[in-house]
C-alpha positions as a Markdown table, in Angstrom:
| # | Residue | x | y | z |
|---|---|---|---|---|
| 1 | Met | 0.0 | 0.0 | 0.0 |
| 2 | Val | 1.4 | 3.4 | -1.0 |
| 3 | Arg | 0.8 | 6.2 | 1.5 |
| 4 | Ala | 0.3 | 9.8 | 0.4 |
| 5 | Arg | 2.7 | 12.3 | 1.9 |
| 6 | His | 3.3 | 16.0 | 1.6 |
| 7 | Arg | 6.1 | 17.4 | -0.6 |
| 8 | Arg | 9.1 | 18.7 | 1.1 |
| 9 | Glu | 11.9 | 21.1 | 0.0 |
| 10 | Lys | 14.4 | 18.2 | 0.0 |
| 11 | Asp | 12.2 | 16.1 | -2.3 |
| 12 | Thr | 13.7 | 15.1 | -5.6 |
| 13 | Ala | 11.8 | 15.2 | -8.8 |
| 14 | Val | 12.2 | 14.6 | -12.5 |
| 15 | Phe | 10.2 | 16.7 | -14.9 |
| 16 | Ser | 9.6 | 15.0 | -18.3 |
| 17 | Ile | 8.1 | 16.3 | -21.5 |
| 18 | Leu | 7.0 | 13.4 | -23.7 |
| 19 | Asp | 6.1 | 15.3 | -26.8 |
| 20 | Ser | 8.2 | 15.0 | -29.9 |
| 21 | Arg | 7.8 | 18.7 | -30.6 |
| 22 | Ala | 10.1 | 19.2 | -27.6 |
| 23 | Ser | 12.7 | 16.7 | -28.7 |
| 24 | Leu | 16.3 | 17.7 | -29.7 |
| 25 | Arg | 15.1 | 18.8 | -33.2 |
| 26 | Gly | 11.6 | 19.6 | -32.2 |
| 27 | Arg | 10.0 | 22.8 | -33.4 |
| 28 | Tyr | 9.0 | 24.0 | -29.9 |
| 29 | Arg | 12.1 | 22.9 | -27.8 |
| 30 | Ala | 13.7 | 26.3 | -27.3 |
| 31 | Glu | 10.4 | 28.0 | -26.5 |
| 32 | Ile | 9.5 | 25.3 | -23.9 |
| 33 | Leu | 12.9 | 25.3 | -22.3 |
| 34 | Asn | 12.9 | 29.1 | -22.1 |
| 35 | Thr | 9.7 | 29.0 | -20.0 |
| 36 | Leu | 11.2 | 26.7 | -17.4 |
| 37 | Pro | 13.7 | 27.4 | -14.6 |
| 38 | Thr | 17.3 | 26.5 | -15.4 |
| 39 | Met | 17.8 | 22.8 | -14.8 |
| 40 | Pro | 19.8 | 19.9 | -16.3 |
| 41 | Val | 18.2 | 18.7 | -19.5 |
| 42 | Thr | 18.7 | 15.3 | -21.2 |
| 43 | Asp | 17.2 | 13.0 | -23.7 |
| 44 | Arg | 18.8 | 9.9 | -22.2 |
| 45 | Leu | 16.9 | 7.7 | -19.7 |
| 46 | Met | 20.2 | 6.6 | -18.2 |
| 47 | Asp | 21.0 | 10.2 | -17.2 |
| 48 | Val | 17.6 | 10.3 | -15.3 |
| 49 | Ala | 18.4 | 7.1 | -13.5 |
| 50 | Asp | 21.9 | 8.3 | -12.6 |
| 51 | Phe | 20.4 | 11.6 | -11.2 |
| 52 | Ile | 17.9 | 9.7 | -9.0 |
| 53 | Ile | 20.6 | 7.3 | -7.8 |
| 54 | Arg | 22.9 | 10.2 | -6.9 |
| 55 | Lys | 20.2 | 12.2 | -5.1 |
| 56 | Lys | 18.5 | 9.4 | -3.1 |
| 57 | Ala | 20.0 | 7.5 | -0.1 |
| 58 | Asp | 20.1 | 3.7 | -0.4 |
| 59 | Ser | 17.3 | 3.5 | 2.2 |
| 60 | Tyr | 15.0 | 5.2 | -0.4 |
| 61 | Phe | 15.3 | 2.2 | -2.7 |
| 62 | Met | 15.1 | -0.3 | 0.1 |
| 63 | Asp | 11.8 | 1.2 | 1.2 |
| 64 | Lys | 10.4 | 0.9 | -2.3 |
| 65 | Glu | 11.3 | -2.8 | -2.4 |
| 66 | Arg | 9.4 | -3.4 | 0.8 |
| 67 | Glu | 6.3 | -1.6 | -0.5 |
| 68 | Glu | 6.2 | -3.9 | -3.5 |
| 69 | Glu | 6.2 | -7.1 | -1.4 |
């Protein structure tokens, strides 16, 4: 069972845009990125996984494994 909780300042998030018009050669990419705060941008899923692994303590992943059981 997943419990709802309030967001905290230390929470980590990944923001994804799954629209081809925002892709590397997409027609709206620059306009979309210019409306967002400065942040790392990638088109590689592995970069996202690495980011989460760097930001989260091992206990974060252990807790997720227990929830799935």
